Tab-separated table of C-alpha atoms in Angstrom:
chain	number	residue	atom	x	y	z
F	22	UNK	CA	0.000	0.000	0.000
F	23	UNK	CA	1.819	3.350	-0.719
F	24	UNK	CA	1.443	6.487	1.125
F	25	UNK	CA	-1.027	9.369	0.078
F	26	UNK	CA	0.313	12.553	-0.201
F	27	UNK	CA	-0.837	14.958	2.265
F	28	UNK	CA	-0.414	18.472	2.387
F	29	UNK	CA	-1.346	21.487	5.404
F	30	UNK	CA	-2.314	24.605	4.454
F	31	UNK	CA	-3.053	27.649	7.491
F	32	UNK	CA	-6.364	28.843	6.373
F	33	UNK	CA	-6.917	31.351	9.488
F	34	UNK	CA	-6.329	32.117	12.497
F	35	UNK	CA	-8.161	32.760	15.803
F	36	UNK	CA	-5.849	34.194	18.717
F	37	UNK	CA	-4.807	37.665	19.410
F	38	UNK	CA	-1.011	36.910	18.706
F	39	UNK	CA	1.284	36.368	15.452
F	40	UNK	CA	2.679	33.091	15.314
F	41	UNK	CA	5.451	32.090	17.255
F	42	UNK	CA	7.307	30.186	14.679
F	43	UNK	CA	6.464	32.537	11.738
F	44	UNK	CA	3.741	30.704	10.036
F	45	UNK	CA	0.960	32.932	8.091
F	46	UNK	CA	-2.128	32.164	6.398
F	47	UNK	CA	-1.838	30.861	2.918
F	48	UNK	CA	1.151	28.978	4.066
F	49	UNK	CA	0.939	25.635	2.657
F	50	UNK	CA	3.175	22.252	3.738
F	51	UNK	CA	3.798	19.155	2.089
F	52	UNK	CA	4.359	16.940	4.961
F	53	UNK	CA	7.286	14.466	3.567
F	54	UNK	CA	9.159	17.643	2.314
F	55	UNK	CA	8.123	20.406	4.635
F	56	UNK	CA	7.871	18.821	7.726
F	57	UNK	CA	11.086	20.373	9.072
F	58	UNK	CA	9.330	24.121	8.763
F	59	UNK	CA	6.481	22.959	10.654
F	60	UNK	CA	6.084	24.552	14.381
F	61	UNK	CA	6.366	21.664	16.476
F	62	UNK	CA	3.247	22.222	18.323
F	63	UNK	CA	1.486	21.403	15.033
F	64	UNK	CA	3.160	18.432	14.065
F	65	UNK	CA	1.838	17.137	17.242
F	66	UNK	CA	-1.312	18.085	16.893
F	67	UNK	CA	-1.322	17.073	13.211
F	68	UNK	CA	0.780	13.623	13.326
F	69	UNK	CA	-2.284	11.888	14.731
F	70	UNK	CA	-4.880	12.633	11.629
F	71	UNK	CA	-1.950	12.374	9.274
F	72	UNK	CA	-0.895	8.624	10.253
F	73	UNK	CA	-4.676	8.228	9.808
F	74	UNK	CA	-5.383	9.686	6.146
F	75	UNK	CA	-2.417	8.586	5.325
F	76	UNK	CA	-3.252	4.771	5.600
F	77	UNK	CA	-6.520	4.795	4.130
F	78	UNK	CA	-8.025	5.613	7.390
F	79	UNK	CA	-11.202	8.762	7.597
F	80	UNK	CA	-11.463	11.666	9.722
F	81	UNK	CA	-15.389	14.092	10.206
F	82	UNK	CA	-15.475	16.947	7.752
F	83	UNK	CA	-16.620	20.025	9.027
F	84	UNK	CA	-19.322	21.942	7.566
F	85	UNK	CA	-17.366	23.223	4.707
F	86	UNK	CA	-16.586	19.622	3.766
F	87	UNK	CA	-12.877	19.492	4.548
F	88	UNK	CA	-10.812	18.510	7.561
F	89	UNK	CA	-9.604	20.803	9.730
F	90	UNK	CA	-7.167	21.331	12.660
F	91	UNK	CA	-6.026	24.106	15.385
F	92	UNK	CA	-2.737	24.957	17.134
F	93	UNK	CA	-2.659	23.928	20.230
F	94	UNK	CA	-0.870	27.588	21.129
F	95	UNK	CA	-3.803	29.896	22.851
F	96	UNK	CA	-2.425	33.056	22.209
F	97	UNK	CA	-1.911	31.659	18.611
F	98	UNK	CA	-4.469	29.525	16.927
F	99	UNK	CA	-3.716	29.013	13.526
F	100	UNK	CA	-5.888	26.945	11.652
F	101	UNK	CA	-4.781	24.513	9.150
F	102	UNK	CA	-6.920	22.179	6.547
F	103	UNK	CA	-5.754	19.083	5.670
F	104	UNK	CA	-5.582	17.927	1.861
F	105	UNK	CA	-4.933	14.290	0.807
F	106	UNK	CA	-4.087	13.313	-2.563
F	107	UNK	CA	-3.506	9.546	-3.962
């Protein structure tokens, strides 16, 4: 079985503060290439749903139809979509 490609894009953000690590919206990651620019907070967050898509596995949509994540930073909250390709 091979690996889907996934990708993370920031698509907004919630919390009164600029990103720690730099990230802004539009931003977009491919997560076998990119994964080194990532803020560590949101690989953990993200590594979970990832492992998941990646392997065939399904996660909700949200109302929009796509799947979405936060930053776990309060001050912070980006929020990223997640896009899986074959």
């Amino acid at each position: 079985m091979s690996r889907k490609k996934v990708t993370m894009t920031l698509i907004d953000k919630k919390g009164p503060m600029g990103c720690h690590h730099g990230h802004k919206i539009g931003d977009r990651f491919d997560f076998d290439t990119d994964r080194g620019k990532l803020c560590p907070m949101v690989m953990h967050v993200a590594f979970p749903y990832i492992d998941i898509l990646r392997y065939g596995g399904e996660l909700p949509k949200g109302k929009d139809g796509d799947i979405r994540f936060c930053c776990p930073d309060a001050d912070v909250i980006n929020v990223f979509r997640i896009d899986v390709e074959d």
